[in-house]
mmCIF file of C-alpha atoms in Angstrom:
data_model
loop_
_atom_site.group_PDB
_atom_site.id
_atom_site.type_symbol
_atom_site.label_atom_id
_atom_site.label_comp_id
_atom_site.label_asym_id
_atom_site.label_seq_id
_atom_site.Cartn_x
_atom_site.Cartn_y
_atom_site.Cartn_z
ATOM 1 C CA MET A 23 123.687 57.499 -101.934
ATOM 2 C CA LEU A 24 121.515 57.396 -98.843
ATOM 3 C CA ILE A 25 117.819 56.561 -98.991
ATOM 4 C CA ARG A 26 115.539 56.000 -96.015
ATOM 5 C CA ALA A 27 111.971 54.905 -96.663
ATOM 6 C CA THR A 28 109.025 52.874 -95.489
ATOM 7 C CA ALA A 29 108.978 50.036 -98.012
ATOM 8 C CA ILE A 30 107.111 46.868 -98.970
ATOM 9 C CA VAL A 31 109.104 43.653 -99.391
ATOM 10 C CA CYS A 32 108.439 42.326 -102.908
ATOM 11 C CA ALA A 33 111.155 39.746 -103.609
ATOM 12 C CA VAL A 34 114.171 38.203 -101.907
ATOM 13 C CA ARG A 35 116.840 35.854 -103.251
ATOM 14 C CA ALA A 36 119.805 34.317 -101.512
ATOM 15 C CA HIS A 37 123.204 35.839 -102.261
ATOM 16 C CA GLY A 38 126.224 33.998 -100.960
ATOM 17 C CA GLU A 39 126.095 31.790 -97.888
ATOM 18 C CA HIS A 40 124.096 34.061 -95.591
ATOM 19 C CA GLY A 41 123.286 37.246 -97.508
ATOM 20 C CA ALA A 42 120.279 38.149 -99.633
ATOM 21 C CA VAL A 43 119.317 40.652 -102.295
ATOM 22 C CA ALA A 44 115.934 42.159 -101.471
ATOM 23 C CA ARG A 45 113.769 44.190 -103.813
ATOM 24 C CA LEU A 46 111.536 46.629 -101.981
ATOM 25 C CA LEU A 47 108.899 49.050 -103.246
ATOM 26 C CA THR A 48 109.414 52.520 -101.769
ATOM 27 C CA PRO A 49 106.964 55.452 -102.073
ATOM 28 C CA GLU A 50 109.278 57.973 -103.741
ATOM 29 C CA ASP A 51 112.139 55.980 -105.258
ATOM 30 C CA GLY A 52 110.158 53.052 -106.621
ATOM 31 C CA LEU A 53 111.478 49.515 -106.711
ATOM 32 C CA LEU A 54 114.986 49.326 -105.276
ATOM 33 C CA PRO A 55 117.307 46.339 -104.796
ATOM 34 C CA GLY A 56 119.746 46.117 -101.923
ATOM 35 C CA TYR A 57 122.117 43.629 -100.308
ATOM 36 C CA VAL A 58 121.134 42.573 -96.804
ATOM 37 C CA ARG A 59 124.006 41.144 -94.790
ATOM 38 C CA GLY A 60 122.696 38.030 -93.061
ATOM 39 C CA GLY A 61 119.453 38.358 -94.984
ATOM 40 C CA HIS A 62 119.285 34.610 -95.635
ATOM 41 C CA ALA A 63 119.868 33.728 -91.995
ATOM 42 C CA ARG A 64 117.015 32.266 -89.982
ATOM 43 C CA ARG A 65 116.403 35.341 -87.833
ATOM 44 C CA MET A 66 115.969 37.594 -90.862
ATOM 45 C CA ARG A 67 113.644 35.414 -92.901
ATOM 46 C CA PRO A 68 110.477 36.485 -91.016
ATOM 47 C CA VAL A 69 111.486 40.117 -91.585
ATOM 48 C CA LEU A 70 112.187 39.750 -95.303
ATOM 49 C CA GLN A 71 108.856 38.060 -95.980
ATOM 50 C CA ALA A 72 107.009 39.205 -99.091
ATOM 51 C CA GLY A 73 104.273 41.673 -98.159
ATOM 52 C CA ASN A 74 105.928 42.905 -94.953
ATOM 53 C CA LEU A 75 106.266 46.621 -94.284
ATOM 54 C CA VAL A 76 109.792 47.615 -93.251
ATOM 55 C CA ALA A 77 111.859 50.682 -92.446
ATOM 56 C CA ALA A 78 114.613 50.499 -95.063
ATOM 57 C CA GLU A 79 117.951 52.275 -95.293
ATOM 58 C CA TYR A 80 119.996 52.054 -98.497
ATOM 59 C CA ARG A 81 123.652 53.133 -98.548
ATOM 60 C CA ALA A 82 125.995 53.064 -101.550
ATOM 61 C CA ARG A 83 129.027 55.009 -102.765
ATOM 62 C CA SER A 84 127.373 55.558 -106.137
ATOM 63 C CA GLU A 85 124.002 55.011 -107.778
ATOM 64 C CA GLU A 86 125.521 52.292 -109.987
ATOM 65 C CA GLN A 87 126.630 50.184 -106.996
ATOM 66 C CA LEU A 88 124.296 47.655 -105.377
ATOM 67 C CA ALA A 89 123.391 49.377 -102.137
ATOM 68 C CA ALA A 90 123.873 47.900 -98.702
ATOM 69 C CA LEU A 91 120.411 47.571 -97.210
ATOM 70 C CA THR A 92 119.350 47.392 -93.588
ATOM 71 C CA VAL A 93 115.733 46.757 -92.652
ATOM 72 C CA GLU A 94 113.645 46.974 -89.524
ATOM 73 C CA LEU A 95 110.267 45.300 -89.363
ATOM 74 C CA LEU A 96 107.338 47.706 -89.019
ATOM 75 C CA HIS A 97 104.411 45.426 -89.775
ATOM 76 C CA SER A 98 104.486 41.688 -90.375
ATOM 77 C CA ARG A 99 102.099 39.849 -92.669
ATOM 78 C CA ALA A 100 103.949 36.555 -92.270
ATOM 79 C CA GLY A 101 100.998 35.042 -90.411
ATOM 80 C CA LEU A 102 98.883 35.207 -93.570
ATOM 81 C CA PHE A 103 101.101 32.574 -95.164
ATOM 82 C CA ALA A 104 99.472 29.967 -92.925
ATOM 83 C CA GLU A 105 96.351 30.271 -95.120
ATOM 84 C CA PRO A 106 96.746 28.996 -98.711
ATOM 85 C CA LEU A 107 94.607 31.597 -100.517
ATOM 86 C CA PRO A 108 96.002 34.755 -98.858
ATOM 87 C CA ALA A 109 99.500 33.301 -99.244
ATOM 88 C CA ALA A 110 98.943 32.742 -102.969
ATOM 89 C CA ALA A 111 97.558 36.265 -103.408
ATOM 90 C CA ILE A 112 100.505 37.913 -101.621
ATOM 91 C CA GLU A 113 103.012 35.770 -103.482
ATOM 92 C CA TRP A 114 101.478 36.770 -106.816
ATOM 93 C CA VAL A 115 100.974 40.496 -106.293
ATOM 94 C CA THR A 116 104.455 41.073 -104.849
ATOM 95 C CA ALA A 117 106.163 38.929 -107.502
ATOM 96 C CA LEU A 118 104.253 40.751 -110.250
ATOM 97 C CA THR A 119 105.473 44.071 -108.861
ATOM 98 C CA ALA A 120 109.072 42.881 -108.606
ATOM 99 C CA VAL A 121 109.335 41.630 -112.185
ATOM 100 C CA THR A 122 107.463 44.378 -114.026
ATOM 101 C CA LEU A 123 108.532 47.675 -112.475
ATOM 102 C CA PRO A 124 111.760 49.280 -113.669
ATOM 103 C CA GLU A 125 114.140 50.025 -110.826
ATOM 104 C CA GLY A 126 114.528 53.481 -109.377
ATOM 105 C CA LEU A 127 111.437 55.116 -110.906
ATOM 106 C CA SER A 128 108.831 56.652 -108.635
ATOM 107 C CA TYR A 129 105.385 55.032 -108.551
ATOM 108 C CA PRO A 130 103.722 56.475 -105.433
ATOM 109 C CA ARG A 131 100.237 55.419 -106.551
ATOM 110 C CA LEU A 132 101.381 51.824 -106.943
ATOM 111 C CA HIS A 133 103.049 51.851 -103.530
ATOM 112 C CA ALA A 134 99.845 53.102 -101.906
ATOM 113 C CA ALA A 135 97.696 50.657 -103.893
ATOM 114 C CA LEU A 136 99.903 47.659 -103.104
ATOM 115 C CA ASP A 137 99.813 48.479 -99.401
ATOM 116 C CA ALA A 138 96.014 48.776 -99.657
ATOM 117 C CA VAL A 139 95.727 45.367 -101.362
ATOM 118 C CA LEU A 140 97.874 43.726 -98.702
ATOM 119 C CA SER A 141 95.862 45.407 -95.943
ATOM 120 C CA ALA A 142 92.617 44.239 -97.579
ATOM 121 C CA ILE A 143 93.886 40.655 -97.739
ATOM 122 C CA GLU A 144 94.771 40.943 -94.066
ATOM 123 C CA ALA A 145 91.427 42.408 -93.003
ATOM 124 C CA ALA A 146 88.791 40.809 -95.242
ATOM 125 C CA PRO A 147 87.099 37.656 -93.936
ATOM 126 C CA SER A 148 86.567 36.351 -97.481
ATOM 127 C CA ALA A 149 88.613 36.523 -100.663
ATOM 128 C CA ARG A 150 85.618 38.153 -102.334
ATOM 129 C CA GLY A 151 86.306 41.104 -100.070
ATOM 130 C CA TRP A 152 89.820 41.691 -101.405
ATOM 131 C CA ALA A 153 89.707 40.256 -104.921
ATOM 132 C CA GLY A 154 88.433 43.554 -106.320
ATOM 133 C CA ALA A 155 91.352 45.437 -104.771
ATOM 134 C CA LEU A 156 93.818 42.963 -106.270
ATOM 135 C CA VAL A 157 92.303 43.230 -109.751
ATOM 136 C CA ARG A 158 92.236 47.035 -109.541
ATOM 137 C CA TYR A 159 95.908 46.959 -108.567
ATOM 138 C CA GLU A 160 96.643 44.932 -111.693
ATOM 139 C CA LEU A 161 94.687 47.456 -113.774
ATOM 140 C CA LEU A 162 96.603 50.346 -112.178
ATOM 141 C CA LEU A 163 99.931 48.651 -112.807
ATOM 142 C CA LEU A 164 99.029 48.185 -116.483
ATOM 143 C CA SER A 165 98.067 51.855 -116.668
ATOM 144 C CA GLU A 166 101.209 53.124 -114.910
ATOM 145 C CA LEU A 167 103.376 51.152 -117.339
ATOM 146 C CA GLY A 168 101.579 52.476 -120.421
ATOM 147 C CA PHE A 169 99.144 49.622 -121.124
ATOM 148 C CA GLY A 170 96.013 50.913 -119.432
ATOM 149 C CA LEU A 171 92.535 49.717 -120.368
ATOM 150 C CA ASP A 172 89.788 52.176 -121.297
ATOM 151 C CA LEU A 173 86.683 51.088 -119.419
ATOM 152 C CA ALA A 174 84.891 54.455 -119.553
ATOM 153 C CA SER A 175 82.949 54.094 -122.806
ATOM 154 C CA CYS A 176 82.102 51.712 -125.631
ATOM 155 C CA ALA A 177 84.695 51.394 -128.388
ATOM 156 C CA ALA A 178 81.976 50.916 -131.018
ATOM 157 C CA SER A 179 79.231 53.357 -130.020
ATOM 158 C CA GLY A 180 80.684 55.668 -127.390
ATOM 159 C CA ALA A 181 77.980 54.594 -124.938
ATOM 160 C CA VAL A 182 78.845 54.811 -121.241
ATOM 161 C CA GLU A 183 76.097 52.526 -119.931
ATOM 162 C CA ASP A 184 75.647 48.733 -119.957
ATOM 163 C CA LEU A 185 79.320 48.073 -120.668
ATOM 164 C CA ALA A 186 79.693 44.297 -120.664
ATOM 165 C CA TRP A 187 82.833 43.395 -122.609
ATOM 166 C CA VAL A 188 86.414 44.431 -123.300
ATOM 167 C CA SER A 189 88.037 44.184 -126.707
ATOM 168 C CA PRO A 190 91.218 42.060 -126.492
ATOM 169 C CA LYS A 191 92.694 44.088 -129.357
ATOM 170 C CA SER A 192 92.133 47.644 -128.144
ATOM 171 C CA GLY A 193 91.647 47.134 -124.412
ATOM 172 C CA GLN A 194 88.509 49.303 -124.581
ATOM 173 C CA ALA A 195 85.093 48.510 -123.161
ATOM 174 C CA VAL A 196 82.223 47.415 -125.411
ATOM 175 C CA SER A 197 78.521 47.749 -124.607
ATOM 176 C CA ARG A 198 76.321 44.685 -124.328
ATOM 177 C CA GLU A 199 74.339 45.597 -127.456
ATOM 178 C CA ALA A 200 77.338 46.454 -129.642
ATOM 179 C CA GLY A 201 79.309 43.429 -128.522
ATOM 180 C CA ALA A 202 76.562 40.806 -128.732
ATOM 181 C CA PRO A 203 77.438 39.626 -132.296
ATOM 182 C CA TYR A 204 81.105 39.219 -131.288
ATOM 183 C CA ALA A 205 80.682 37.924 -127.747
ATOM 184 C CA ASP A 206 82.828 34.841 -128.329
ATOM 185 C CA ARG A 207 85.778 37.090 -129.261
ATOM 186 C CA LEU A 208 85.449 39.545 -126.371
ATOM 187 C CA LEU A 209 86.467 39.392 -122.723
ATOM 188 C CA PRO A 210 83.670 39.698 -120.129
ATOM 189 C CA LEU A 211 83.773 42.895 -118.055
ATOM 190 C CA PRO A 212 82.512 42.130 -114.531
ATOM 191 C CA ARG A 213 80.136 44.816 -113.319
ATOM 192 C CA PHE A 214 81.853 45.250 -109.947
ATOM 193 C CA LEU A 215 84.911 46.733 -111.678
ATOM 194 C CA LEU A 216 82.721 49.650 -112.743
ATOM 195 C CA ALA A 217 80.109 49.829 -109.992
ATOM 196 C CA GLY A 218 82.158 48.688 -106.992
ATOM 197 C CA GLY A 219 80.913 46.423 -104.242
ATOM 198 C CA GLU A 220 81.780 42.844 -103.348
ATOM 199 C CA ALA A 221 82.115 40.369 -106.199
ATOM 200 C CA GLY A 222 80.762 36.858 -106.584
ATOM 201 C CA TRP A 223 83.121 34.025 -107.442
ATOM 202 C CA ASP A 224 82.180 34.092 -111.140
ATOM 203 C CA ASP A 225 82.892 37.823 -111.205
ATOM 204 C CA VAL A 226 86.267 37.287 -109.542
ATOM 205 C CA ARG A 227 87.240 34.630 -112.068
ATOM 206 C CA GLN A 228 86.174 36.811 -114.991
ATOM 207 C CA ALA A 229 88.069 39.805 -113.609
ATOM 208 C CA LEU A 230 91.237 37.770 -113.145
ATOM 209 C CA ARG A 231 90.855 36.395 -116.664
ATOM 210 C CA LEU A 232 90.511 39.955 -118.003
ATOM 211 C CA THR A 233 93.593 41.396 -116.317
ATOM 212 C CA GLY A 234 95.547 38.187 -116.839
ATOM 213 C CA PHE A 235 95.107 38.420 -120.605
ATOM 214 C CA PHE A 236 96.633 41.903 -120.799
ATOM 215 C CA LEU A 237 99.329 41.260 -118.203
ATOM 216 C CA GLU A 238 100.511 38.188 -120.088
ATOM 217 C CA ARG A 239 100.346 39.883 -123.486
ATOM 218 C CA ASP A 240 101.864 43.247 -122.613
ATOM 219 C CA LEU A 241 104.117 42.795 -119.590
ATOM 220 C CA LEU A 242 105.013 39.176 -118.916
ATOM 221 C CA SER A 243 106.880 38.047 -122.010
ATOM 222 C CA GLY A 244 110.255 36.295 -122.113
ATOM 223 C CA PRO A 245 111.919 35.510 -118.768
ATOM 224 C CA ARG A 246 109.162 37.361 -116.916
ATOM 225 C CA ARG A 247 106.714 34.577 -117.819
ATOM 226 C CA SER A 248 108.024 32.478 -114.938
ATOM 227 C CA VAL A 249 106.026 34.667 -112.543
ATOM 228 C CA LEU A 250 102.820 33.322 -114.101
ATOM 229 C CA ASP A 251 103.337 30.145 -112.046
ATOM 230 C CA ALA A 252 102.392 32.198 -108.973
ATOM 231 C CA ARG A 253 99.275 33.446 -110.732
ATOM 232 C CA GLU A 254 98.272 29.892 -111.654
ATOM 233 C CA ARG A 255 98.516 28.875 -108.014
ATOM 234 C CA LEU A 256 96.226 31.761 -107.088
ATOM 235 C CA LEU A 257 93.748 30.944 -109.869
ATOM 236 C CA GLY A 258 93.731 27.286 -108.862
ATOM 237 C CA ARG A 259 92.756 28.152 -105.301
ATOM 238 C CA VAL A 260 90.078 30.565 -106.482
ATOM 239 C CA ARG A 261 88.635 27.869 -108.780
ATOM 240 C CA ARG A 262 88.493 25.336 -105.933
ATOM 241 C CA LEU A 263 86.633 27.795 -103.717
ATOM 242 C CA ALA A 264 84.233 28.724 -106.510
ATOM 243 C CA GLU A 265 83.471 25.078 -107.283
ATOM 244 C CA GLY A 266 83.223 24.083 -103.642
#
């Protein structure tokens, strides 16, 4: 097996004294693990930083064998880890990708969307400028894995305007009028998810609550729940900014 690809570093764990197993998201072959000789050594740690873009080469005698992986840094996002909020966002979105995607299946839309989220975090002066991209990535991931939300029309009336809620049971939007009697049982649907544009802090918190509910229910059960610690760190930083 020989695979060469431009890939995004999603997760790395030490393996042996100096080696590491890295899980990278590639455009055509999806999430792939590989053993990096010396990957846990000091000189390689800045390369195998979550969120970095690397040129990856996987070699293995068979598809069942853990491939030997060599990487060359193409674009570093390590500097973003000096700022608590961007660091928390990158930690969360890459960890989410690593624990939810099955290995070896192609998800080109997710690869492109993850790179776009990371680029937005890098470029935007405020978290409100990239929060929408992060939430839309979470929505896309849910959809690609078979748990997509239907935000196009009201579950009760079929209306396509004034959608204000999402049913936690069906994952479908609900109009403001139809949902008013059941508002305490529905999840708010921030308008920016439908209309675009920059979101306020309340909108960001509501959007993260919305996607978080379905991610936790549908994808992050059992051992995968440990990744929710990274999400809590992100939510905590968002709350402090919103309240400050």
